[in-house]
mmCIF file of C-alpha atoms in Angstrom:
data_model
loop_
_atom_site.group_PDB
_atom_site.id
_atom_site.type_symbol
_atom_site.label_atom_id
_atom_site.label_comp_id
_atom_site.label_asym_id
_atom_site.label_seq_id
_atom_site.Cartn_x
_atom_site.Cartn_y
_atom_site.Cartn_z
ATOM 1 C CA GLN D 19 131.919 172.689 -31.072
ATOM 2 C CA VAL D 20 135.095 170.644 -31.742
ATOM 3 C CA GLN D 21 136.294 171.309 -35.163
ATOM 4 C CA LEU D 22 139.471 169.539 -36.963
ATOM 5 C CA VAL D 23 140.683 170.860 -40.189
ATOM 6 C CA GLU D 24 143.493 168.880 -41.979
ATOM 7 C CA SER D 25 145.567 170.492 -44.799
ATOM 8 C CA GLY D 26 148.792 169.771 -46.569
ATOM 9 C CA GLY D 27 147.787 166.873 -48.693
ATOM 10 C CA GLY D 28 148.729 166.520 -52.393
ATOM 11 C CA VAL D 29 150.456 164.453 -55.099
ATOM 12 C CA VAL D 30 153.920 163.344 -54.438
ATOM 13 C CA GLN D 31 156.290 160.820 -56.232
ATOM 14 C CA PRO D 32 157.258 157.598 -54.603
ATOM 15 C CA GLY D 33 160.125 158.268 -52.138
ATOM 16 C CA GLY D 34 158.967 161.703 -51.639
ATOM 17 C CA SER D 35 157.844 163.655 -48.236
ATOM 18 C CA LEU D 36 154.943 165.443 -47.179
ATOM 19 C CA ARG D 37 153.611 167.088 -44.007
ATOM 20 C CA LEU D 38 149.984 166.975 -42.976
ATOM 21 C CA SER D 39 148.621 169.449 -40.648
ATOM 22 C CA CYS D 40 145.451 169.548 -38.370
ATOM 23 C CA VAL D 41 144.298 172.447 -36.689
ATOM 24 C CA ALA D 42 141.948 171.954 -33.685
ATOM 25 C CA SER D 43 139.370 174.358 -32.255
ATOM 26 C CA GLY D 44 136.468 174.174 -29.736
ATOM 27 C CA LEU D 45 138.368 171.818 -27.283
ATOM 28 C CA THR D 46 141.387 172.097 -24.907
ATOM 29 C CA PHE D 47 144.004 170.880 -27.152
ATOM 30 C CA THR D 48 146.616 170.329 -24.436
ATOM 31 C CA ARG D 49 144.120 167.823 -22.799
ATOM 32 C CA ALA D 50 143.702 165.824 -25.949
ATOM 33 C CA GLY D 51 145.452 162.781 -27.226
ATOM 34 C CA MET D 52 145.477 162.871 -31.038
ATOM 35 C CA HIS D 53 145.478 160.357 -33.927
ATOM 36 C CA TRP D 54 146.006 159.910 -37.667
ATOM 37 C CA VAL D 55 143.786 157.463 -39.274
ATOM 38 C CA ARG D 56 143.733 156.913 -43.111
ATOM 39 C CA GLN D 57 141.437 155.324 -45.666
ATOM 40 C CA ALA D 58 142.609 154.256 -49.174
ATOM 41 C CA PRO D 59 140.200 154.957 -51.841
ATOM 42 C CA GLY D 60 137.168 152.647 -51.697
ATOM 43 C CA LYS D 61 138.774 150.757 -48.714
ATOM 44 C CA GLY D 62 138.357 150.564 -45.062
ATOM 45 C CA LEU D 63 139.785 152.560 -42.188
ATOM 46 C CA GLN D 64 143.414 152.036 -40.907
ATOM 47 C CA TRP D 65 144.816 153.649 -37.749
ATOM 48 C CA VAL D 66 148.216 155.311 -38.554
ATOM 49 C CA ALA D 67 149.560 157.028 -35.262
ATOM 50 C CA PHE D 68 148.668 158.381 -31.776
ATOM 51 C CA ILE D 69 150.327 161.077 -29.599
ATOM 52 C CA ARG D 70 149.514 161.428 -26.219
ATOM 53 C CA SER D 71 148.032 164.917 -24.800
ATOM 54 C CA ASP D 72 151.493 165.852 -23.302
ATOM 55 C CA GLY D 73 153.467 164.698 -26.365
ATOM 56 C CA SER D 74 155.302 162.167 -24.069
ATOM 57 C CA ASP D 75 154.713 159.215 -26.165
ATOM 58 C CA GLN D 76 154.052 158.324 -29.809
ATOM 59 C CA TYR D 77 152.707 155.059 -31.356
ATOM 60 C CA TYR D 78 152.606 153.959 -35.252
ATOM 61 C CA THR D 79 151.107 151.163 -37.030
ATOM 62 C CA ASP D 80 154.022 148.907 -38.146
ATOM 63 C CA SER D 81 153.828 149.777 -41.869
ATOM 64 C CA VAL D 82 154.838 153.426 -41.205
ATOM 65 C CA LYS D 83 157.307 153.027 -38.317
ATOM 66 C CA GLY D 84 160.550 154.663 -39.158
ATOM 67 C CA ARG D 85 158.990 156.612 -42.078
ATOM 68 C CA PHE D 86 156.057 158.824 -40.490
ATOM 69 C CA THR D 87 156.518 161.178 -37.572
ATOM 70 C CA ILE D 88 153.546 162.414 -35.552
ATOM 71 C CA SER D 89 153.995 165.619 -33.474
ATOM 72 C CA ARG D 90 152.109 168.692 -31.935
ATOM 73 C CA ASP D 91 152.466 172.310 -31.458
ATOM 74 C CA ASP D 92 150.038 173.057 -28.428
ATOM 75 C CA SER D 93 150.863 176.781 -29.011
ATOM 76 C CA LYS D 94 149.110 176.663 -32.494
ATOM 77 C CA ASN D 95 146.656 173.817 -31.488
ATOM 78 C CA THR D 96 148.101 171.938 -34.367
ATOM 79 C CA LEU D 97 148.667 168.195 -34.923
ATOM 80 C CA TYR D 98 151.198 167.248 -37.663
ATOM 81 C CA LEU D 99 152.206 163.965 -39.487
ATOM 82 C CA GLN D 100 155.532 164.193 -41.236
ATOM 83 C CA MET D 101 155.496 161.522 -44.120
ATOM 84 C CA ASN D 102 158.812 160.541 -45.566
ATOM 85 C CA SER D 103 159.758 157.570 -47.968
ATOM 86 C CA LEU D 104 156.377 157.575 -49.265
ATOM 87 C CA ARG D 105 154.949 154.551 -51.165
ATOM 88 C CA PRO D 106 152.145 154.153 -53.568
ATOM 89 C CA GLU D 107 150.354 152.150 -50.641
ATOM 90 C CA ASP D 108 150.272 155.354 -48.651
ATOM 91 C CA THR D 109 147.705 156.790 -50.970
ATOM 92 C CA ALA D 110 144.821 157.501 -48.845
ATOM 93 C CA LEU D 111 142.614 160.124 -47.276
ATOM 94 C CA TYR D 112 144.192 160.915 -44.078
ATOM 95 C CA TYR D 113 141.850 161.932 -41.215
ATOM 96 C CA CYS D 114 142.967 163.433 -37.922
ATOM 97 C CA ALA D 115 140.897 162.183 -34.786
ATOM 98 C CA LYS D 116 140.713 163.172 -31.173
ATOM 99 C CA ASP D 117 141.487 160.690 -28.749
ATOM 100 C CA LYS D 118 138.607 159.455 -26.415
ATOM 101 C CA GLY D 119 139.977 157.657 -23.314
ATOM 102 C CA THR D 120 142.823 156.082 -25.317
ATOM 103 C CA ILE D 121 140.394 153.607 -26.550
ATOM 104 C CA THR D 122 138.825 155.137 -29.426
ATOM 105 C CA PHE D 123 138.137 158.408 -31.536
ATOM 106 C CA ASP D 124 135.358 160.841 -30.921
ATOM 107 C CA TYR D 125 135.794 163.835 -33.294
ATOM 108 C CA TRP D 126 137.227 163.519 -36.974
ATOM 109 C CA GLY D 127 138.272 166.102 -39.514
ATOM 110 C CA GLN D 128 137.279 165.831 -42.928
ATOM 111 C CA GLY D 129 140.588 164.444 -44.275
ATOM 112 C CA ALA D 130 143.449 165.358 -46.328
ATOM 113 C CA LEU D 131 144.031 163.444 -49.746
ATOM 114 C CA VAL D 132 147.429 162.149 -50.221
ATOM 115 C CA THR D 133 148.409 160.626 -53.514
ATOM 116 C CA VAL D 134 151.744 158.745 -54.011
ATOM 117 C CA SER D 135 152.289 158.229 -57.950
ATOM 118 C CA SER D 136 154.865 158.876 -60.503
ATOM 119 C CA ILE L 4 143.632 140.951 -33.335
ATOM 120 C CA VAL L 5 141.570 140.665 -36.788
ATOM 121 C CA LEU L 6 138.029 142.057 -36.487
ATOM 122 C CA THR L 7 135.804 140.293 -39.168
ATOM 123 C CA GLN L 8 132.265 141.867 -39.763
ATOM 124 C CA SER L 9 129.222 140.322 -41.215
ATOM 125 C CA PRO L 10 127.495 140.334 -43.429
ATOM 126 C CA GLY L 11 129.462 142.395 -45.952
ATOM 127 C CA THR L 12 126.352 143.932 -47.212
ATOM 128 C CA LEU L 13 122.807 144.091 -45.523
ATOM 129 C CA SER L 14 119.844 145.123 -47.759
ATOM 130 C CA LEU L 15 116.855 146.124 -45.559
ATOM 131 C CA SER L 16 113.929 148.596 -45.819
ATOM 132 C CA PRO L 17 113.184 151.380 -43.447
ATOM 133 C CA GLY L 18 111.531 150.495 -40.415
ATOM 134 C CA GLU L 19 112.989 147.259 -40.278
ATOM 135 C CA LYS L 20 115.656 146.062 -37.627
ATOM 136 C CA ALA L 21 119.363 145.695 -38.433
ATOM 137 C CA THR L 22 121.787 143.413 -36.856
ATOM 138 C CA LEU L 23 125.431 143.726 -37.552
ATOM 139 C CA SER L 24 128.027 141.417 -36.342
ATOM 140 C CA CYS L 25 131.783 141.974 -35.388
ATOM 141 C CA ARG L 26 133.945 138.793 -34.604
ATOM 142 C CA ALA L 27 137.490 139.166 -33.239
ATOM 143 C CA SER L 28 140.127 136.454 -33.694
ATOM 144 C CA GLN L 29 141.045 136.743 -29.980
ATOM 145 C CA SER L 30 139.028 137.948 -27.117
ATOM 146 C CA VAL L 31 138.628 141.780 -26.780
ATOM 147 C CA SER L 32 137.825 143.573 -23.581
ATOM 148 C CA SER L 33 134.232 144.858 -23.931
ATOM 149 C CA SER L 34 135.716 148.199 -22.806
ATOM 150 C CA TYR L 35 137.923 148.412 -25.808
ATOM 151 C CA LEU L 36 135.211 147.974 -28.548
ATOM 152 C CA ALA L 37 133.415 150.628 -30.492
ATOM 153 C CA TRP L 38 131.326 151.249 -33.554
ATOM 154 C CA PHE L 39 131.371 153.800 -36.285
ATOM 155 C CA GLN L 40 129.036 155.032 -38.829
ATOM 156 C CA GLN L 41 130.487 156.404 -42.142
ATOM 157 C CA LYS L 42 128.316 157.975 -44.998
ATOM 158 C CA ALA L 43 129.558 158.283 -48.329
ATOM 159 C CA GLY L 44 132.025 161.445 -48.716
ATOM 160 C CA GLN L 45 131.906 162.001 -45.004
ATOM 161 C CA ALA L 46 134.411 161.370 -42.051
ATOM 162 C CA PRO L 47 133.293 158.420 -39.732
ATOM 163 C CA ARG L 48 131.088 159.286 -36.830
ATOM 164 C CA LEU L 49 131.556 157.592 -33.338
ATOM 165 C CA LEU L 50 128.224 155.693 -32.484
ATOM 166 C CA ILE L 51 129.008 153.334 -29.672
ATOM 167 C CA TYR L 52 132.047 152.900 -27.361
ATOM 168 C CA GLU L 53 133.027 150.527 -24.490
ATOM 169 C CA SER L 54 130.570 148.059 -26.451
ATOM 170 C CA SER L 55 127.411 149.551 -25.359
ATOM 171 C CA ILE L 56 127.629 153.169 -24.569
ATOM 172 C CA ARG L 57 126.148 155.591 -26.985
ATOM 173 C CA ALA L 58 128.208 158.520 -27.986
ATOM 174 C CA THR L 59 126.938 162.161 -27.440
ATOM 175 C CA GLY L 60 123.865 162.726 -29.611
ATOM 176 C CA ILE L 61 123.459 159.168 -31.034
ATOM 177 C CA PRO L 62 119.630 158.238 -31.180
ATOM 178 C CA ASP L 63 118.595 155.276 -28.784
ATOM 179 C CA ARG L 64 117.650 153.207 -31.819
ATOM 180 C CA PHE L 65 121.341 152.143 -31.939
ATOM 181 C CA SER L 66 122.379 149.948 -29.288
ATOM 182 C CA GLY L 67 125.609 147.635 -28.912
ATOM 183 C CA SER L 68 126.091 144.364 -27.116
ATOM 184 C CA GLY L 69 128.524 141.515 -26.788
ATOM 185 C CA SER L 70 131.663 140.284 -25.146
ATOM 186 C CA GLY L 71 134.771 138.368 -25.661
ATOM 187 C CA THR L 72 134.956 137.519 -29.400
ATOM 188 C CA ASP L 73 131.482 138.368 -30.443
ATOM 189 C CA PHE L 74 129.961 141.755 -30.565
ATOM 190 C CA THR L 75 126.743 143.299 -32.150
ATOM 191 C CA LEU L 76 125.354 146.570 -33.361
ATOM 192 C CA THR L 77 121.551 146.812 -33.505
ATOM 193 C CA ILE L 78 119.570 149.367 -35.255
ATOM 194 C CA SER L 79 116.037 148.940 -33.950
ATOM 195 C CA ARG L 80 114.035 150.742 -36.604
ATOM 196 C CA LEU L 81 115.816 151.761 -39.510
ATOM 197 C CA GLU L 82 115.457 155.401 -40.751
ATOM 198 C CA ALA L 83 116.505 156.720 -44.126
ATOM 199 C CA GLU L 84 119.684 158.474 -42.709
ATOM 200 C CA ASP L 85 120.844 155.062 -41.148
ATOM 201 C CA PHE L 86 122.030 153.567 -44.584
ATOM 202 C CA ALA L 87 125.707 153.745 -44.609
ATOM 203 C CA VAL L 88 128.803 151.826 -43.858
ATOM 204 C CA TYR L 89 129.487 150.557 -40.402
ATOM 205 C CA TYR L 90 132.981 149.877 -38.898
ATOM 206 C CA CYS L 91 133.804 148.059 -35.633
ATOM 207 C CA GLN L 92 137.183 149.061 -33.860
ATOM 208 C CA GLN L 93 139.116 147.620 -30.999
ATOM 209 C CA TYR L 94 141.789 148.801 -28.810
ATOM 210 C CA GLY L 95 144.696 147.108 -27.160
ATOM 211 C CA SER L 96 146.377 144.538 -29.539
ATOM 212 C CA SER L 97 148.864 144.833 -32.336
ATOM 213 C CA PRO L 98 148.182 146.956 -33.967
ATOM 214 C CA LEU L 99 147.162 149.202 -31.233
ATOM 215 C CA TYR L 100 143.846 149.969 -32.790
ATOM 216 C CA SER L 101 142.354 148.188 -35.470
ATOM 217 C CA PHE L 102 139.133 148.301 -37.559
ATOM 218 C CA GLY L 103 136.787 145.539 -39.157
ATOM 219 C CA GLN L 104 136.368 145.683 -42.952
ATOM 220 C CA GLY L 105 132.978 147.220 -42.840
ATOM 221 C CA THR L 106 129.156 146.480 -43.256
ATOM 222 C CA LYS L 107 127.407 148.287 -45.939
ATOM 223 C CA LEU L 108 123.817 148.876 -44.908
ATOM 224 C CA GLU L 109 121.820 149.566 -48.170
ATOM 225 C CA ILE L 110 118.216 150.178 -48.937
ATOM 226 C CA LYS L 111 116.363 147.300 -50.107
#
């Protein structure tokens, strides 16, 4: 079965950096587009970033463009999210999710909590 | 595109029928509308994609319909495990993916 396990969350000061990882198993990772989706405490879902299966293209929501970078290491079945210049409004549970047909998300991890606070 | 879900909270009893609405600010291709269920402390789970296709393992009491700007998730006979928050999601317009604000389905 598909399993996605995030790690790397924590508490960071505003302006700081953090890198999230998501290790995938039970799927052919090289064929999977992958996303990051976040959920602020008590709030709804917000898509953050998408990387195609071959890594050729990356897409971001406007509020993180220029600050966050999505990448992948297919040799390690691992997805990354490098987050720089973090702001308090980036505080959220960050989920990695497998792409389904470029239109939605069919498998999700359990999330990594990022708290941006001084 | 902004997705607006209604009602915000729906209070029903097990065995009843639930009808959840998702309205888009602009027309959405029916191929690009999905529904998710999220229980407290859990990740979202894909229920419906392309407006009406049930995802793997989803019971047939869940059904989706709609087109253009109006989409509906229907749960024909509520079971105890169905009480959760439901989100609709669209693909295709800036932002590339967006979600509704959610409908909380609670036990009456």
